[in-house]
Coordinates of C-alpha atoms in Angstrom, one line a residue:
M1 CA -9.2 4.5 26.7
D2 CA -7.2 7.0 24.6
K3 CA -8.7 8.7 21.6
I4 CA -10.1 6.3 19.0
Y5 CA -9.3 7.2 15.3
D6 CA -11.5 6.2 12.4
L7 CA -8.3 5.4 10.3
V8 CA -4.7 5.1 11.2
I9 CA -2.3 5.0 8.2
A10 CA 1.1 3.4 8.6
G11 CA 3.3 5.2 6.1
G12 CA 3.5 8.8 4.9
G13 CA 4.3 8.2 1.2
P14 CA 2.1 9.0 -1.8
A15 CA -0.3 6.2 -1.0
G16 CA -0.7 7.0 2.7
L17 CA -1.0 10.8 2.2
S18 CA -3.4 10.4 -0.7
A19 CA -5.6 8.2 1.5
A20 CA -5.3 10.9 4.3
V21 CA -6.6 13.5 1.9
Y22 CA -9.7 11.5 1.0
A23 CA -10.3 10.2 4.4
A24 CA -10.0 13.5 6.2
R25 CA -12.1 15.3 3.6
S26 CA -14.8 12.7 4.4
K27 CA -14.6 13.8 8.0
L28 CA -12.9 10.6 9.2
K29 CA -10.6 11.1 12.2
T30 CA -7.4 10.3 10.4
L31 CA -3.8 9.8 11.7
V32 CA -0.7 9.3 9.5
L33 CA 2.3 7.7 11.2
E34 CA 5.6 8.5 9.5
S35 CA 8.8 6.6 10.2
D36 CA 10.8 9.1 8.2
S37 CA 10.2 12.4 6.6
A38 CA 6.9 12.7 4.8
G39 CA 6.9 11.5 1.2
G40 CA 8.2 7.9 1.6
Q41 CA 10.3 6.8 -1.4
L42 CA 9.6 10.1 -3.1
T43 CA 12.3 11.6 -0.9
D44 CA 14.9 9.2 -2.4
Y45 CA 14.6 10.9 -5.8
E46 CA 15.0 14.3 -7.2
E47 CA 13.3 14.5 -10.6
M48 CA 9.6 14.0 -11.0
E49 CA 8.5 14.1 -14.7
N50 CA 5.6 11.7 -15.0
Y51 CA 3.1 12.9 -12.4
P52 CA 0.1 14.2 -14.3
G53 CA -0.5 17.9 -14.0
F54 CA 3.0 18.8 -12.8
T55 CA 5.4 19.5 -15.6
D56 CA 8.0 21.2 -13.4
I57 CA 8.2 19.9 -9.9
T58 CA 10.8 17.9 -8.0
A59 CA 10.0 14.7 -6.0
P60 CA 10.6 16.4 -2.6
E61 CA 8.3 19.3 -3.6
L62 CA 5.6 16.9 -4.6
A63 CA 6.0 15.0 -1.3
K64 CA 5.6 18.3 0.6
N65 CA 2.4 19.1 -1.4
F66 CA 0.9 15.8 -0.5
K67 CA 1.5 16.4 3.2
E68 CA 0.1 19.9 3.2
H69 CA -2.9 18.8 1.2
A70 CA -3.7 16.1 3.8
R71 CA -3.3 18.6 6.7
K72 CA -5.6 21.1 4.9
F73 CA -8.5 18.8 5.4
G74 CA -7.6 18.0 9.0
A75 CA -5.5 14.8 8.8
L76 CA -3.1 14.5 11.7
T77 CA 0.5 13.4 11.3
A78 CA 2.9 12.0 13.9
D79 CA 6.4 10.7 13.9
G80 CA 6.4 7.0 14.7
E81 CA 7.6 3.8 13.2
V82 CA 4.9 1.1 13.5
Q83 CA 6.3 -2.0 15.1
R84 CA 3.2 -4.2 15.8
L85 CA -0.5 -4.4 15.1
D86 CA -3.3 -6.0 17.1
L87 CA -6.0 -6.7 14.7
E88 CA -8.2 -8.8 16.9
S89 CA -8.9 -6.2 19.6
S90 CA -11.8 -3.8 19.3
P91 CA -10.8 -1.2 18.4
K92 CA -7.7 -2.3 16.7
K93 CA -4.3 -1.3 18.1
V94 CA -1.3 0.2 16.4
M95 CA 1.9 0.1 18.4
T96 CA 5.1 2.1 17.5
K97 CA 8.7 1.5 18.4
D98 CA 8.8 4.4 20.8
G99 CA 6.2 2.7 23.0
K100 CA 3.0 4.5 21.9
T101 CA -0.3 2.8 21.2
Y102 CA -3.0 4.2 18.9
H103 CA -6.6 2.8 18.9
T104 CA -8.4 2.8 15.6
R105 CA -11.5 1.4 13.9
S106 CA -9.5 0.7 10.7
I107 CA -6.0 0.5 9.4
L108 CA -4.2 1.3 6.1
I109 CA -0.8 -0.3 5.5
A110 CA 1.2 1.9 3.2
T111 CA 4.7 1.1 4.4
G112 CA 6.1 0.8 0.9
A113 CA 9.2 -1.2 0.1
E114 CA 12.9 -1.1 1.0
P115 CA 15.9 -1.5 -1.3
R116 CA 16.7 -5.1 -2.1
K117 CA 20.2 -6.1 -1.0
L118 CA 22.6 -8.1 -3.1
D119 CA 23.9 -10.0 0.0
I120 CA 27.4 -10.1 -1.3
P121 CA 30.7 -9.9 0.7
G122 CA 31.5 -6.4 1.8
E123 CA 28.0 -5.0 1.2
K124 CA 26.7 -5.0 4.8
E125 CA 30.1 -4.2 6.3
L126 CA 30.5 -1.1 4.1
Q127 CA 27.0 0.2 4.1
G128 CA 27.0 3.9 4.9
R129 CA 30.8 3.9 4.2
G130 CA 30.6 4.0 0.4
V131 CA 27.7 1.6 -0.1
S132 CA 24.4 3.4 -0.7
Y133 CA 20.9 2.7 -1.9
C134 CA 19.9 6.4 -2.3
A135 CA 21.7 8.7 -4.7
T136 CA 19.6 11.7 -3.6
C137 CA 20.6 11.1 0.0
D138 CA 24.3 10.5 -0.5
A139 CA 25.5 12.0 -3.9
E140 CA 27.1 15.0 -2.3
F141 CA 29.6 12.8 -0.5
F142 CA 31.1 11.7 -3.9
V143 CA 31.9 15.0 -5.5
D144 CA 34.7 14.5 -8.1
L145 CA 35.0 10.8 -7.2
D146 CA 34.3 7.6 -9.2
V147 CA 31.2 5.7 -8.4
M148 CA 29.5 2.5 -9.6
V149 CA 25.7 2.0 -10.1
V150 CA 24.4 -1.6 -10.0
G151 CA 21.2 -2.2 -11.9
N152 CA 19.5 -1.3 -15.1
G153 CA 15.9 -0.4 -14.4
N154 CA 14.3 3.1 -14.2
S155 CA 15.6 3.8 -10.7
A156 CA 19.2 2.7 -11.5
V157 CA 19.5 4.7 -14.7
E158 CA 17.7 7.8 -13.3
E159 CA 20.0 7.7 -10.2
A160 CA 23.1 7.2 -12.4
I161 CA 22.2 10.3 -14.4
Y162 CA 21.6 12.2 -11.2
L163 CA 25.0 11.2 -9.8
T164 CA 26.7 12.7 -12.8
N165 CA 26.0 16.1 -11.3
F166 CA 28.4 15.2 -8.5
A167 CA 30.8 12.4 -9.4
R168 CA 33.7 12.5 -11.8
R169 CA 32.7 9.2 -13.5
V170 CA 29.7 6.9 -13.1
T171 CA 29.8 3.3 -14.2
L172 CA 26.6 1.4 -14.8
V173 CA 26.9 -2.3 -14.3
V174 CA 24.3 -4.1 -16.5
I175 CA 23.5 -7.8 -16.3
H176 CA 22.2 -7.8 -19.9
E177 CA 24.1 -7.8 -23.2
E178 CA 25.3 -4.5 -24.6
G179 CA 22.5 -2.1 -25.6
K180 CA 19.8 -3.9 -23.6
M181 CA 18.4 -2.5 -20.4
D182 CA 15.2 -2.8 -18.4
A183 CA 14.7 1.0 -18.1
D184 CA 12.3 3.0 -20.2
S185 CA 13.6 4.2 -23.5
L186 CA 13.6 7.8 -22.4
F187 CA 16.0 7.1 -19.5
Q188 CA 18.2 4.9 -21.7
E189 CA 18.6 7.6 -24.3
R190 CA 19.6 10.1 -21.6
A191 CA 22.1 7.7 -20.2
Y192 CA 23.7 7.0 -23.5
E193 CA 23.9 10.7 -24.3
N194 CA 25.6 11.5 -21.0
D195 CA 29.4 11.5 -21.5
K196 CA 30.1 11.0 -17.8
I197 CA 28.4 7.5 -17.8
D198 CA 30.3 4.3 -18.7
F199 CA 28.7 0.9 -19.1
V200 CA 29.9 -2.6 -18.1
W201 CA 27.7 -5.2 -19.8
N202 CA 27.0 -8.8 -19.1
S203 CA 28.2 -8.4 -15.6
T204 CA 27.3 -8.5 -11.9
L205 CA 28.9 -7.2 -8.8
K206 CA 30.4 -10.1 -6.8
R207 CA 32.3 -8.5 -3.9
I208 CA 33.0 -5.0 -2.4
E209 CA 36.3 -4.4 -0.8
G210 CA 37.7 -1.7 1.5
D211 CA 39.2 -1.2 4.9
Q212 CA 37.1 1.6 6.4
M213 CA 35.6 2.9 3.2
V214 CA 34.8 1.4 -0.2
D215 CA 37.9 1.0 -2.2
K216 CA 37.3 -1.7 -4.9
A217 CA 34.5 -3.5 -6.6
V218 CA 34.9 -7.1 -8.0
V219 CA 32.8 -7.5 -11.1
E220 CA 32.1 -10.9 -12.9
N221 CA 31.4 -11.2 -16.6
I222 CA 28.5 -13.7 -16.6
R223 CA 29.4 -15.0 -20.0
T224 CA 33.1 -15.7 -19.5
G225 CA 33.3 -15.9 -15.7
E226 CA 36.2 -13.4 -15.8
L227 CA 36.6 -11.4 -12.6
Q228 CA 37.7 -7.7 -12.7
K229 CA 38.8 -5.8 -9.6
L230 CA 38.1 -2.1 -10.2
D231 CA 38.8 1.0 -8.2
Y232 CA 35.7 2.9 -7.0
D233 CA 34.9 5.3 -4.2
G234 CA 31.2 4.5 -3.9
I235 CA 28.8 1.7 -4.9
F236 CA 25.1 2.6 -5.4
I237 CA 22.8 -0.5 -5.6
F238 CA 19.4 -0.3 -7.3
V239 CA 18.2 -3.9 -8.0
G240 CA 14.6 -3.6 -7.0
R241 CA 12.8 -3.4 -3.7
E242 CA 11.2 -5.7 -1.1
P243 CA 7.9 -5.0 0.7
S244 CA 8.0 -3.6 4.2
T245 CA 5.6 -6.1 5.8
E246 CA 7.5 -7.0 9.0
I247 CA 4.7 -5.4 11.1
L248 CA 2.2 -8.0 9.7
E249 CA 3.9 -11.0 11.4
D250 CA 1.3 -13.1 13.2
T251 CA -1.6 -10.8 12.2
G252 CA -3.2 -13.2 9.7
V253 CA -3.0 -10.7 6.8
E254 CA -2.4 -12.6 3.6
L255 CA 0.9 -12.1 1.7
D256 CA 2.0 -13.5 -1.6
Q257 CA 5.1 -15.7 -2.0
S258 CA 7.2 -12.5 -2.5
G259 CA 5.9 -11.0 0.7
Y260 CA 3.6 -8.4 -0.8
I261 CA 0.1 -7.9 0.7
V262 CA -2.7 -9.5 -1.2
T263 CA -5.7 -7.1 -1.7
D264 CA -8.8 -6.9 -3.9
E265 CA -9.5 -4.0 -6.2
G266 CA -10.8 -2.1 -3.2
M267 CA -7.4 -2.3 -1.5
R268 CA -9.1 -4.6 1.1
T269 CA -7.0 -7.3 2.7
N270 CA -8.4 -10.6 4.0
V271 CA -8.8 -9.0 7.4
P272 CA -11.9 -6.8 7.8
G273 CA -11.1 -3.1 8.3
V274 CA -7.5 -3.5 7.2
Y275 CA -6.4 -2.1 3.8
A276 CA -3.1 -1.9 1.9
A277 CA -2.0 0.7 -0.7
G278 CA 1.1 1.5 -2.7
D279 CA 4.3 -0.5 -3.2
V280 CA 3.6 -2.7 -0.2
R281 CA 0.8 -4.5 -2.0
Q282 CA 0.7 -7.0 -4.8
K283 CA 0.3 -5.0 -8.1
P284 CA 1.8 -4.8 -11.6
V285 CA 2.9 -1.2 -11.7
R286 CA 4.7 0.7 -8.9
Q287 CA 4.7 4.4 -9.6
V288 CA 3.8 7.5 -7.6
I289 CA 0.6 7.9 -9.6
T290 CA -0.6 4.3 -8.9
A291 CA 0.3 4.6 -5.2
A292 CA -1.8 7.8 -5.0
G293 CA -4.7 6.0 -6.8
D294 CA -4.4 3.1 -4.4
G295 CA -4.6 5.5 -1.4
A296 CA -7.7 7.2 -2.7
T297 CA -9.4 3.9 -3.4
A298 CA -8.5 2.6 0.1
A299 CA -9.9 5.7 1.8
V300 CA -13.2 5.5 -0.1
E301 CA -13.6 1.8 0.6
C302 CA -12.7 2.4 4.3
Q303 CA -15.4 5.0 4.6
K304 CA -17.9 2.5 3.3
Y305 CA -16.7 -0.1 5.7
L306 CA -17.0 2.2 8.7
E307 CA -20.5 3.4 7.7
A308 CA -21.6 -0.2 7.1
T309 CA -20.2 -1.5 10.4
E310 CA -21.7 1.4 12.4
H311 CA -25.1 0.9 10.8
W312 CA -24.9 -2.8 11.5
R313 CA -23.9 -2.3 15.1
E314 CA -26.6 0.3 15.8
N315 CA -29.5 -1.4 14.0
V316 CA -28.7 -5.1 14.4
L317 CA -26.2 -6.0 17.1
D318 CA -27.2 -3.5 19.7
T319 CA -30.9 -3.7 19.4
E320 CA -33.0 -5.6 21.9
S321 CA -35.6 -6.7 19.3
E322 CA -35.3 -9.6 16.9
V323 CA -34.0 -8.3 13.6
I324 CA -34.9 -9.6 10.2
V325 CA -32.0 -8.7 7.8
F326 CA -32.9 -8.6 4.1
F327 CA -29.9 -8.9 1.8
W328 CA -30.9 -7.7 -1.6
S329 CA -29.7 -5.9 -4.8
P330 CA -31.5 -3.3 -6.9
T331 CA -30.1 -5.0 -10.0
D332 CA -31.7 -8.4 -9.2
D333 CA -35.4 -9.0 -10.2
D334 CA -35.9 -11.6 -7.5
S335 CA -34.7 -9.1 -4.9
L336 CA -37.1 -6.5 -6.1
E337 CA -40.0 -8.9 -6.0
A338 CA -39.1 -10.0 -2.5
M339 CA -38.8 -6.4 -1.4
R340 CA -42.3 -5.7 -2.7
L341 CA -43.7 -8.6 -0.7
L342 CA -41.9 -7.6 2.5
E343 CA -43.3 -4.1 2.3
E344 CA -46.8 -5.5 1.8
L345 CA -46.4 -7.7 4.9
E346 CA -45.7 -4.6 7.1
I347 CA -43.6 -6.8 9.4
E348 CA -42.6 -3.9 11.7
E349 CA -46.2 -2.7 12.1
K350 CA -47.6 -6.2 12.9
T351 CA -44.8 -7.6 15.0
D352 CA -42.1 -6.4 17.5
K353 CA -39.4 -7.4 15.0
E354 CA -37.2 -4.9 13.2
L355 CA -36.5 -5.1 9.4
V356 CA -33.1 -4.0 8.2
R357 CA -32.3 -3.9 4.5
I358 CA -28.7 -4.4 3.3
D359 CA -27.9 -3.5 -0.3
A360 CA -25.4 -6.2 -1.2
Y361 CA -24.7 -4.6 -4.5
G362 CA -23.6 -1.3 -3.0
N363 CA -21.7 -2.6 -0.1
D364 CA -20.5 -6.2 0.2
F365 CA -18.7 -6.1 3.5
I366 CA -21.6 -7.3 5.7
P367 CA -22.7 -10.0 3.1
D368 CA -19.2 -11.3 3.0
R369 CA -18.9 -11.3 6.7
Y370 CA -22.0 -13.4 7.1
G371 CA -21.3 -15.7 4.1
V372 CA -24.2 -14.4 2.0
E373 CA -23.5 -15.8 -1.5
E374 CA -27.0 -15.7 -3.0
I375 CA -29.4 -12.8 -3.4
P376 CA -32.0 -12.4 -2.0
T377 CA -31.3 -13.9 1.4
V378 CA -33.1 -13.3 4.7
I379 CA -31.3 -13.8 8.1
T380 CA -33.0 -13.6 11.4
I381 CA -30.7 -12.3 14.2
A382 CA -31.5 -12.0 17.9
G383 CA -29.0 -10.9 20.6
G384 CA -26.3 -10.6 17.9
E385 CA -26.7 -14.3 17.0
E386 CA -28.1 -15.8 13.8
K387 CA -31.3 -17.8 14.4
E388 CA -32.5 -18.6 10.9
R389 CA -31.4 -18.2 7.3
I390 CA -33.6 -18.4 4.2
I391 CA -32.0 -18.3 0.7
R392 CA -34.2 -17.0 -2.1
P393 CA -37.3 -16.9 0.1
T394 CA -40.7 -17.6 -1.4
A395 CA -43.9 -15.6 -0.6
K396 CA -44.7 -18.3 2.0
D397 CA -41.3 -18.1 3.5
L398 CA -41.7 -14.3 3.9
E399 CA -45.2 -14.7 5.4
G400 CA -43.6 -17.1 8.0
L401 CA -41.6 -14.1 9.3
L402 CA -44.8 -12.7 10.9
A403 CA -44.9 -15.6 13.3

């Protein structure tokens, strides 16, 4: 078998690279698979004003720093767009579109999100020929030309402002009534103050026209139903994003109704050893700082999972002796009393059985895996199979373990 990684990260954005920093620093064999240049959605923007500790840095510069930091601690990176996952094999498999397969003990999904399409006539046909979803990528093609920006959130307004450095005029199409936008007040103020930005209120884009290139935009006033056909050289669409979760098809990983990955506060999915971080997961705030935090959390939790599973394999599953597993918590009085009684019994000295203690408070993976819901619980395992379970054992129950 090829090299087995401790953690393979699908996605090289802020979430994936932050996880790589923490994982590699903890000496986990870590690989980051990047489908594009490192930085993920960061590379779609220019300004970066709200990442704590950096008052004067661009988004591409920050993305570069993320990657260099991860490499400093030994994380490996490779070009490769993940196409499919095999989460049932042991170790797990990550397959890329270029035919490579990577084996890993755990996986972090940090594939981010893609621009949401309007699905209107002309959009697909003219994408790349005047229709764009990235001002940073394409602004230089519209020097001294007239462009339209559809959307009114932070991304739309920020990109409209950025486009004024290149275009002759920028028109922002806003679905709300005049003076109302979804963007933060800071971005709104900057847009209003920019004399190269015009606004079309109460409107949506209905159709894009052009032969080989964008030529016209048909805009509808949602109040009156009036249609306007306006001349534009470029259309930039920023109406939100959709999670990139195609690789999870038929894997059993839980998604919400919008397609985002469902995780707990530890970034754990419903599949053991599989984590999700950043814009691809269900969360209320999608910013670089929250993605980085997700990645750090995922890496720490992943390390706990790997340590717990390795300890379990070595001391329970692979041992020839019968194993008594004691699930307890240092915060539970009954657990402490049961622990005292077990130590007095000296099970390992008086029998050929092994005693393994699992702190359910500090690491809940194994308890969850075995359906341990009450503490303390004692499970007897032989040959990897459960033989007996005692919930909240009495002194007599514990004495019976000597038999």
